[in-house]
CSV table of C-alpha atoms in Angstrom, one decimal:
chain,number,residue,atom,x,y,z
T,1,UNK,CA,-49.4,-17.1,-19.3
T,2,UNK,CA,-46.2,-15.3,-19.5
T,3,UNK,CA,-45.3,-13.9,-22.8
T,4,UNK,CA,-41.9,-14.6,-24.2
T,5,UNK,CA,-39.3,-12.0,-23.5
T,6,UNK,CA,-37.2,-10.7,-26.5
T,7,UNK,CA,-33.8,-9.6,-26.2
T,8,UNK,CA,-32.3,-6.2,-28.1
T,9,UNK,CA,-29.2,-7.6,-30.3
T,10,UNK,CA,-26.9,-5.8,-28.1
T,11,UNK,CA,-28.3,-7.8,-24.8
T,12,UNK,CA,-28.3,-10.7,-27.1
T,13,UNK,CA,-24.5,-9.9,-27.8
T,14,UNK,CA,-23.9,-8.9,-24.7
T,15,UNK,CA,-25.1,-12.6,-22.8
T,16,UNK,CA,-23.0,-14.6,-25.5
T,17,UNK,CA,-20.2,-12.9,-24.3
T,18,UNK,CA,-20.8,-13.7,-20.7
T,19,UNK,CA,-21.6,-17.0,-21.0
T,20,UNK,CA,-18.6,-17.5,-23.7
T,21,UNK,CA,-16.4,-16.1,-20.5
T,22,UNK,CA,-17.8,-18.4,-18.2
T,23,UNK,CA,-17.3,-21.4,-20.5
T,24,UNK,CA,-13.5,-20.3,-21.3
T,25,UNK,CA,-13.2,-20.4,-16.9
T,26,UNK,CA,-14.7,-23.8,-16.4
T,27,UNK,CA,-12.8,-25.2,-19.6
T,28,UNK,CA,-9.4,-24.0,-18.1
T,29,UNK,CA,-10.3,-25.1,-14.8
T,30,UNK,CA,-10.9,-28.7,-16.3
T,31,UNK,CA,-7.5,-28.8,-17.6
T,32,UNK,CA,-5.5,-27.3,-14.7
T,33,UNK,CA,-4.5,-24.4,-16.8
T,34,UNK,CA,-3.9,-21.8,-14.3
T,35,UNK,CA,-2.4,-19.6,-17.0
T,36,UNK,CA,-5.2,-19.9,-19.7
T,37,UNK,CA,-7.7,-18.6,-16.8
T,38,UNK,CA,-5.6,-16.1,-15.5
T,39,UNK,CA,-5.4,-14.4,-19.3
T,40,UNK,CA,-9.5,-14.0,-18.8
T,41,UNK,CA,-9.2,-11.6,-16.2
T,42,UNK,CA,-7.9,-7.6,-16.8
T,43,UNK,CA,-4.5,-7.1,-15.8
T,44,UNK,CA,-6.0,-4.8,-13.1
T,45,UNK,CA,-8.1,-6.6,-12.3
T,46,UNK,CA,-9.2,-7.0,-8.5
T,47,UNK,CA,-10.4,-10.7,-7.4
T,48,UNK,CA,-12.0,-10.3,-3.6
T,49,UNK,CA,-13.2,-13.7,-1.8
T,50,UNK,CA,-16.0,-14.1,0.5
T,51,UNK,CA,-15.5,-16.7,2.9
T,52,UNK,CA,-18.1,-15.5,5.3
T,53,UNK,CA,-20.6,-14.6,3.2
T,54,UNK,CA,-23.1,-11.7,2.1
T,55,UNK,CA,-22.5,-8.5,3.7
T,56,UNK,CA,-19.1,-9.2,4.9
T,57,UNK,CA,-15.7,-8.1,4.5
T,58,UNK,CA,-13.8,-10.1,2.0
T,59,UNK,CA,-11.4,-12.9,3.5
T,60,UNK,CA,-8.5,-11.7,0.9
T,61,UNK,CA,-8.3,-9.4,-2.1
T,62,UNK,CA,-6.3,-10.1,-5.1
T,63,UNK,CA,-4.6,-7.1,-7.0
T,64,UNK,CA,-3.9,-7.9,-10.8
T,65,UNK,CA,-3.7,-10.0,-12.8
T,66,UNK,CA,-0.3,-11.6,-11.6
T,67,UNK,CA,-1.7,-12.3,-8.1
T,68,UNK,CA,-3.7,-14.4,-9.7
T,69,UNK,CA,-1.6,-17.0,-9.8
T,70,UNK,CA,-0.1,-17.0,-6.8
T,71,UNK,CA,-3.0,-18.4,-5.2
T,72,UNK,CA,-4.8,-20.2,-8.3
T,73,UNK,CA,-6.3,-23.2,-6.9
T,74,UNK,CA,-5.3,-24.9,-10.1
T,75,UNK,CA,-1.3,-23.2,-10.0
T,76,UNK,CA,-1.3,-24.8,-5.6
T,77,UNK,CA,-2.5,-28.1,-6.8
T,78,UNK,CA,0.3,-28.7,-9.8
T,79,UNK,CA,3.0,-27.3,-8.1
């Protein structure tokens, strides 16, 4: 049997945060609120999309923050 694997506090800290992140996406996403989601990303951020999969080149790149939501599915769909 496996034994139970214990986290240090900053791991512990560290997963909170993550999942806290990808709670605060999905919860703006179920309200349409393009501009709550955008504010989770850095404003340098850089957002690539994969449409054809692992190992390839990405489809489109997104440079900061702003770019974001010009192509937000959630900013198309309430226009």
């Amino acid at each position: 049997m496996n034994e139970p694997h214990t986290f240090a506090p900053q791991e512990t800290a560290d997963r909170l945060a993550i999942r806290e992140l990808f709670d605060a996406y999905a919860h703006c996403a179920d309200r349409r609120d393009a501009e709550g989601q955008k504010t989770l990303f850095t404003a340098d951020t850089r957002f690539a999309v994969y449409m054809d999969g692992e190992g390839s080149e990405p489809t489109y790149v997104l440079e900061g923050r702003e770019a974001l939501t010009r192509c937000s599915p959630i900013s198309i769909a309430t226009r």
